[in-house]
Amino acid sequence: MQLTGTPFLLCTIVLVPLSIAAAMLLWGKVRGPRPLRILSRLAMLLLCQFTAVTMVFVMVNNANLIYGNWDDLLGTGHHVRAVPKVPPADLPGADGRAPGQDAAKPPAKVVQSFKNVDDPKVPGDVQRTDLKGQLSGIDGEVLVWLPPQYHDPAFKDRKFPVVELIPGWPGSSSTWYGTLKVSEQLKPLMEQGKVTPFILVSPRTLLLGNRVDAGCADVPGKANAETWLARDVPQMVMDNFRVDPSADRWAVAGYSAGAHCATKLAVAHPNRYRAGVSLSGYNDPGAEKESLTAQDPKLRDANNPVNILRNAAQPPRVALYLSGNKGDGYEDAVALRDVAKAPTTVQPVETTGPHASDVWKPMVPSVFEWLTSVIPVQP
């Protein structure tokens, strides 16, 4: 039975009154010595509490898509096939080759098959593929949504810009589509010409079970999460869709831990991304105590976007939109603004409300209108 499916939710709802009814019916019928009667009734109460807690958990998980399947919930999924040494990425040349692509011998295309997402929370026009990362050694699903113009005959020769969407931790590749409703909110805006027709791509980021945040860094012996997000996934997208390979037409966005990743990837890879969006993010990886990079002082410093900007040989040509409440991301946004130098631009946006999808979901249209100002609709 699917974790996020309606049948399982209904099952947990039905079990609550059944467990209460069973306890009421059997309470006075328990026989045996007094200790046994006490233990039996205690078991009944615990069963009632367990069914109630399970029902609430399933409701919260379905609303936020924290865990997309049973493997993610139980931590039994295996997504790091190997941790190879990653070859250096070359800057794109005049021909627009992607980072890491050898000008003399381009790598073989990563041709993928796509299918519908088996999740009732995700719109039917979102596609899924299972990708084996050639450079990272990571295997995982990648969800892709194509804008309405993609299949329009008038745009048959058009190459489209891309936004990578990074979930929080723990989080599912489905969350942006199922909880934040990104494609459903943006589709009419794209049809009206108010938002650039971006291809939206959301890769798996829960790579090492549900107790370790691989973040967006290459950690020797653990996981090449950064290579997975910044090289394997973009290469797959370019190999399978009509995509503009220029860094000027790519962006990355995330919320919570995914916001940290979006900022870090944007400032660390200006040869891949023109813009980054952070919703309630943070700079110091130590803000997430389960983060791999937080366990090593050198990795922690190296993966802090403030340090990346401060130590850059040349300020990266990226635009950042960084939102957060006071005490929940806003100060981090201001810190980045204060250290940024042209051509880097930073727009801090103060928000109100909790660290939750209820705050981020309504921001989607305005965030993508800002992205459109940076990566405009092409005539």
Coordinates of C-alpha atoms in Angstrom, one line a residue:
M1 CA 0.0 0.0 0.0
Q2 CA 1.4 3.3 -1.1
L3 CA 2.6 5.6 1.8
T4 CA 1.0 8.8 0.3
G5 CA -2.0 7.1 -1.3
T6 CA -5.6 7.6 -0.2
P7 CA -6.3 4.0 0.7
F8 CA -3.6 4.0 3.4
L9 CA -4.8 7.4 4.7
L10 CA -8.4 6.1 5.0
C11 CA -7.1 2.9 6.7
T12 CA -5.4 5.0 9.4
I13 CA -8.5 7.1 9.9
V14 CA -10.7 4.0 10.3
L15 CA -8.4 2.4 12.7
V16 CA -8.7 5.2 15.2
P17 CA -12.4 4.8 16.1
L18 CA -12.0 1.0 15.8
S19 CA -9.2 0.9 18.4
I20 CA -11.3 3.2 20.7
A21 CA -14.4 1.0 20.3
A22 CA -12.4 -2.2 20.9
A23 CA -10.9 -0.7 24.1
M24 CA -14.4 0.3 25.4
L25 CA -15.8 -3.1 24.5
L26 CA -13.0 -5.1 26.1
W27 CA -12.2 -2.9 29.0
G28 CA -14.5 -4.6 31.5
K29 CA -14.0 -8.0 30.1
V30 CA -10.4 -8.4 30.9
R31 CA -9.8 -11.4 33.2
G32 CA -6.9 -12.8 35.1
P33 CA -4.6 -11.5 37.9
R34 CA -4.5 -7.8 38.6
P35 CA -1.1 -7.1 37.0
L36 CA -2.3 -8.9 33.8
R37 CA -5.5 -6.8 33.7
I38 CA -3.5 -3.6 34.2
L39 CA -1.1 -4.5 31.4
S40 CA -3.9 -5.5 29.1
R41 CA -5.7 -2.2 29.6
L42 CA -2.5 -0.3 29.2
A43 CA -1.9 -2.1 25.8
M44 CA -5.4 -0.9 24.8
L45 CA -4.6 2.7 25.6
L46 CA -1.3 2.5 23.8
L47 CA -3.0 1.0 20.7
C48 CA -5.5 3.9 20.7
Q49 CA -2.6 6.4 21.0
F50 CA -0.6 4.6 18.3
T51 CA -3.5 4.7 15.8
A52 CA -4.1 8.4 16.5
V53 CA -0.5 9.4 16.2
T54 CA -0.2 7.3 13.0
M55 CA -3.2 9.0 11.5
V56 CA -1.8 12.5 12.3
F57 CA 1.6 11.6 10.9
V58 CA 0.1 10.3 7.6
M59 CA -2.0 13.5 7.3
V60 CA 1.0 15.7 7.9
N61 CA 3.2 13.7 5.6
N62 CA 0.6 13.7 2.8
A63 CA 0.2 17.5 3.1
N64 CA 4.0 18.2 3.0
L65 CA 5.3 15.1 1.2
I66 CA 8.2 14.8 3.6
Y67 CA 8.6 11.1 2.8
G68 CA 7.5 10.0 -0.7
N69 CA 7.6 6.2 -0.1
W70 CA 8.2 3.5 2.5
D71 CA 11.9 3.2 1.7
D72 CA 12.4 6.9 2.5
L73 CA 10.3 6.7 5.7
L74 CA 12.1 3.5 6.9
G75 CA 15.5 4.6 5.7
T76 CA 15.9 1.4 3.6
G77 CA 16.5 3.0 0.2
H78 CA 20.0 2.8 -1.4
H79 CA 20.9 5.6 -3.7
V80 CA 24.7 5.9 -3.5
R81 CA 26.0 3.2 -5.9
A82 CA 29.6 4.4 -5.6
V83 CA 31.6 7.5 -4.6
P84 CA 34.1 7.9 -7.5
K85 CA 36.6 10.7 -7.8
V86 CA 34.9 13.4 -9.8
P87 CA 36.7 14.8 -12.8
P88 CA 36.9 18.6 -12.9
A89 CA 34.3 20.5 -14.8
D90 CA 35.4 22.7 -17.7
L91 CA 33.8 26.1 -18.2
P92 CA 31.4 26.1 -21.1
G93 CA 33.0 27.2 -24.4
A94 CA 31.7 29.4 -27.1
D95 CA 29.8 26.5 -28.5
G96 CA 27.7 26.3 -25.3
R97 CA 28.9 22.9 -24.1
A98 CA 27.9 21.9 -20.6
P99 CA 30.3 21.9 -17.7
G100 CA 32.5 18.8 -17.7
Q101 CA 31.9 18.1 -21.4
D102 CA 35.2 17.5 -23.2
A103 CA 35.4 19.6 -26.4
A104 CA 37.4 16.9 -28.2
K105 CA 35.2 13.9 -27.2
P106 CA 31.7 14.7 -26.0
P107 CA 30.3 12.1 -23.6
A108 CA 27.6 9.7 -24.8
K109 CA 24.1 11.1 -24.4
V110 CA 22.1 9.9 -21.3
V111 CA 18.9 8.9 -23.1
Q112 CA 16.2 8.2 -20.5
S113 CA 12.7 6.8 -20.6
F114 CA 10.0 8.7 -18.7
K115 CA 6.7 7.6 -17.1
N116 CA 3.9 9.1 -15.0
V117 CA 4.6 9.7 -11.3
D118 CA 2.9 7.1 -9.2
D119 CA 1.7 9.6 -6.6
P120 CA -1.8 10.9 -6.3
K121 CA -0.5 14.2 -4.9
V122 CA 1.5 14.9 -8.0
P123 CA -0.2 16.3 -11.2
G124 CA -0.5 13.9 -14.1
D125 CA 1.6 16.0 -16.5
V126 CA 4.7 15.6 -14.3
Q127 CA 7.1 12.9 -15.6
R128 CA 9.5 10.7 -13.8
T129 CA 12.8 9.0 -14.8
D130 CA 15.2 6.9 -12.8
L131 CA 18.7 8.2 -13.4
K132 CA 22.1 6.5 -12.8
G133 CA 24.5 9.4 -12.3
Q134 CA 27.5 8.8 -14.5
L135 CA 29.8 11.1 -12.6
S136 CA 28.4 11.1 -9.1
G137 CA 27.7 7.4 -8.6
I138 CA 24.2 8.3 -7.3
D139 CA 21.0 6.7 -8.5
G140 CA 17.7 8.4 -8.0
E141 CA 14.5 9.6 -9.6
V142 CA 14.2 13.0 -11.3
L143 CA 10.8 14.6 -11.9
V144 CA 10.3 16.8 -14.9
W145 CA 7.5 19.1 -15.9
L146 CA 7.3 20.7 -19.3
P147 CA 5.7 24.2 -19.8
P148 CA 2.6 24.5 -22.0
Q149 CA 4.7 26.0 -24.9
Y150 CA 6.9 23.0 -25.1
H151 CA 4.5 21.0 -27.3
D152 CA 3.1 23.9 -29.1
P153 CA 4.0 23.7 -32.9
A154 CA 4.9 27.4 -32.8
F155 CA 7.7 26.6 -30.4
K156 CA 9.0 23.4 -32.0
D157 CA 12.4 24.9 -32.7
R158 CA 12.7 26.7 -29.4
K159 CA 15.1 25.7 -26.6
F160 CA 13.8 26.3 -23.1
P161 CA 15.3 27.5 -19.9
V162 CA 15.4 25.3 -16.8
V163 CA 14.8 25.7 -13.0
E164 CA 16.0 22.9 -10.7
L165 CA 13.8 22.6 -7.7
I166 CA 15.4 21.4 -4.5
P167 CA 13.3 20.1 -1.6
G168 CA 14.1 20.5 2.1
W169 CA 15.4 17.7 4.3
P170 CA 13.9 15.2 4.8
G171 CA 12.0 15.9 1.6
S172 CA 10.7 14.3 -1.5
S173 CA 11.3 15.0 -5.2
S174 CA 7.4 15.3 -5.4
T175 CA 7.1 18.1 -2.8
W176 CA 7.4 21.1 -5.1
Y177 CA 4.7 19.7 -7.4
G178 CA 2.4 18.1 -4.8
T179 CA 2.6 20.5 -1.9
L180 CA 3.8 23.8 -3.3
K181 CA 1.8 23.3 -6.5
V182 CA 4.5 24.9 -8.5
S183 CA 3.4 23.6 -12.0
E184 CA -0.3 24.2 -11.3
Q185 CA 0.4 27.8 -10.2
L186 CA 2.7 28.6 -13.0
K187 CA 1.0 27.0 -15.9
P188 CA -1.6 29.8 -16.4
L189 CA 1.0 32.5 -15.8
M190 CA 3.2 31.0 -18.5
E191 CA 0.2 30.8 -20.9
Q192 CA -0.5 34.5 -20.2
G193 CA 3.2 35.4 -20.9
K194 CA 3.7 36.7 -17.3
V195 CA 6.3 34.0 -16.5
T196 CA 9.0 32.5 -18.6
P197 CA 8.2 29.0 -19.8
F198 CA 10.7 27.2 -17.7
I199 CA 11.2 23.4 -17.6
L200 CA 10.9 22.5 -14.0
V201 CA 13.2 19.7 -12.7
S202 CA 13.2 18.2 -9.2
P203 CA 15.8 15.5 -8.4
R204 CA 16.0 13.2 -5.4
T205 CA 18.1 14.7 -2.6
L206 CA 17.3 12.1 0.2
L207 CA 20.4 9.9 -0.6
L208 CA 21.7 8.4 2.6
G209 CA 18.5 7.4 4.5
N210 CA 16.4 9.6 6.7
R211 CA 19.0 10.3 9.4
V212 CA 21.8 11.9 7.3
D213 CA 21.5 15.0 5.1
A214 CA 23.8 14.6 2.2
G215 CA 23.2 18.3 1.4
C216 CA 24.7 19.5 -1.8
A217 CA 28.3 18.7 -1.3
D218 CA 30.8 16.1 -2.6
V219 CA 31.9 14.3 0.6
P220 CA 34.7 11.8 0.1
G221 CA 33.6 8.3 0.9
K222 CA 30.0 9.3 1.5
A223 CA 28.2 10.8 -1.5
N224 CA 28.8 13.1 -4.5
A225 CA 25.6 15.1 -3.9
E226 CA 26.9 18.3 -5.5
T227 CA 28.0 16.5 -8.7
W228 CA 24.6 14.7 -8.8
L229 CA 22.7 18.0 -8.7
A230 CA 25.0 20.3 -10.7
R231 CA 26.3 17.9 -13.4
D232 CA 24.5 14.6 -13.7
V233 CA 20.9 15.9 -13.5
P234 CA 21.5 18.9 -15.8
Q235 CA 23.3 16.7 -18.4
M236 CA 20.4 14.3 -18.4
V237 CA 17.9 17.2 -18.9
M238 CA 19.9 18.6 -21.8
D239 CA 20.2 15.1 -23.4
N240 CA 16.5 14.5 -23.3
F241 CA 14.7 17.8 -23.9
R242 CA 15.0 20.9 -26.0
V243 CA 17.0 22.9 -23.4
D244 CA 19.1 26.0 -23.7
P245 CA 22.5 24.9 -22.3
S246 CA 23.7 28.5 -21.6
A247 CA 24.1 29.3 -17.9
D248 CA 22.1 32.5 -18.6
R249 CA 19.0 30.3 -19.0
W250 CA 19.4 28.1 -15.8
A251 CA 18.3 28.7 -12.3
V252 CA 18.0 26.7 -9.0
A253 CA 15.5 27.2 -6.2
G254 CA 14.9 25.5 -2.9
Y255 CA 13.2 25.8 0.5
S256 CA 14.6 25.2 3.9
A257 CA 17.7 22.9 3.6
G258 CA 17.0 22.9 -0.2
A259 CA 17.3 26.7 0.0
H260 CA 20.8 26.4 1.4
C261 CA 21.6 24.1 -1.5
A262 CA 20.1 26.4 -4.1
T263 CA 22.2 29.4 -2.8
K264 CA 25.4 27.3 -2.5
L265 CA 25.0 25.8 -6.0
A266 CA 24.3 29.2 -7.6
V267 CA 27.3 31.0 -6.2
A268 CA 29.6 27.9 -6.6
H269 CA 28.6 27.2 -10.2
P270 CA 28.1 30.4 -12.1
N271 CA 29.0 28.4 -15.2
R272 CA 25.8 26.5 -14.7
Y273 CA 23.3 28.8 -13.0
R274 CA 22.3 32.5 -13.6
A275 CA 20.0 32.7 -10.6
G276 CA 19.3 31.2 -7.2
V277 CA 16.2 31.3 -5.0
S278 CA 16.2 30.6 -1.3
L279 CA 13.0 30.3 0.7
S280 CA 13.8 30.3 4.5
G281 CA 17.3 29.0 3.9
Y282 CA 20.6 29.4 5.9
N283 CA 24.2 29.9 5.1
D284 CA 26.0 27.8 7.7
P285 CA 25.5 24.0 7.0
G286 CA 25.6 23.6 10.8
A287 CA 22.0 24.9 10.9
E288 CA 21.1 21.4 10.0
K289 CA 22.7 19.2 12.6
E290 CA 22.3 16.0 10.5
S291 CA 24.2 17.6 7.6
L292 CA 27.3 15.7 6.5
T293 CA 29.1 19.0 5.8
A294 CA 28.4 20.2 9.4
Q295 CA 30.4 17.3 10.8
D296 CA 33.7 18.5 9.3
P297 CA 35.0 22.1 10.0
K298 CA 36.7 22.4 6.6
L299 CA 33.6 21.2 4.7
R300 CA 31.4 23.4 6.9
D301 CA 33.4 26.5 6.0
A302 CA 33.8 25.5 2.3
N303 CA 30.1 25.0 1.8
N304 CA 29.0 28.3 3.4
P305 CA 27.8 30.6 0.6
V306 CA 29.2 33.6 2.5
N307 CA 32.7 32.1 2.4
I308 CA 32.3 31.1 -1.3
L309 CA 31.5 34.7 -2.2
R310 CA 34.1 36.2 0.0
N311 CA 36.9 33.9 -1.3
A312 CA 35.9 33.9 -5.0
A313 CA 38.7 35.0 -7.4
Q314 CA 36.0 36.9 -9.3
P315 CA 32.5 37.7 -8.0
P316 CA 30.1 35.3 -9.8
R317 CA 27.5 36.7 -12.2
V318 CA 24.5 35.4 -10.4
A319 CA 21.3 36.9 -9.1
L320 CA 20.0 35.7 -5.7
Y321 CA 16.5 36.0 -4.3
L322 CA 16.7 35.2 -0.6
S323 CA 13.6 35.2 1.6
G324 CA 13.1 34.5 5.3
N325 CA 11.5 35.5 8.5
K326 CA 13.6 37.2 11.2
G327 CA 15.5 34.4 12.9
D328 CA 14.6 32.1 10.0
G329 CA 16.7 33.1 7.0
Y330 CA 16.4 36.8 6.8
E331 CA 19.6 37.6 8.6
D332 CA 21.4 35.0 6.4
A333 CA 20.1 36.8 3.3
V334 CA 21.4 40.2 4.6
A335 CA 24.8 38.6 5.3
L336 CA 25.1 37.5 1.7
R337 CA 24.0 40.9 0.5
D338 CA 26.6 42.6 2.6
V339 CA 29.5 40.4 1.3
A340 CA 28.3 40.3 -2.4
K341 CA 30.1 42.4 -5.0
A342 CA 29.1 43.2 -8.6
P343 CA 28.1 41.4 -10.7
T344 CA 26.6 39.3 -7.9
T345 CA 23.2 40.7 -6.9
V346 CA 21.3 39.8 -3.7
Q347 CA 17.7 40.6 -3.0
P348 CA 16.7 39.9 0.6
V349 CA 12.9 39.6 1.2
E350 CA 11.5 39.6 4.7
T351 CA 8.5 37.3 5.3
T352 CA 6.3 36.4 8.2
G353 CA 4.9 33.2 9.4
P354 CA 6.2 29.7 10.3
H355 CA 8.9 27.6 8.6
A356 CA 6.3 25.8 6.5
S357 CA 4.9 25.2 3.1
D358 CA 2.0 27.5 4.0
V359 CA 4.4 30.4 3.7
W360 CA 6.4 29.2 0.6
K361 CA 3.5 28.0 -1.5
P362 CA 1.9 31.5 -1.9
M363 CA 5.3 32.9 -2.8
V364 CA 5.7 30.8 -5.9
P365 CA 4.1 33.2 -8.4
S366 CA 6.1 36.2 -7.2
V367 CA 9.4 34.2 -7.0
F368 CA 9.0 33.1 -10.7
E369 CA 8.0 36.6 -11.7
W370 CA 11.3 37.7 -10.2
L371 CA 13.1 34.8 -12.0
T372 CA 11.4 36.0 -15.3
S373 CA 13.1 39.5 -14.7
V374 CA 16.4 37.7 -14.6
I375 CA 15.8 35.0 -17.3
P376 CA 13.2 36.8 -19.5
V377 CA 10.8 35.3 -22.0
Q378 CA 12.6 35.2 -25.4
P379 CA 10.8 36.7 -28.4

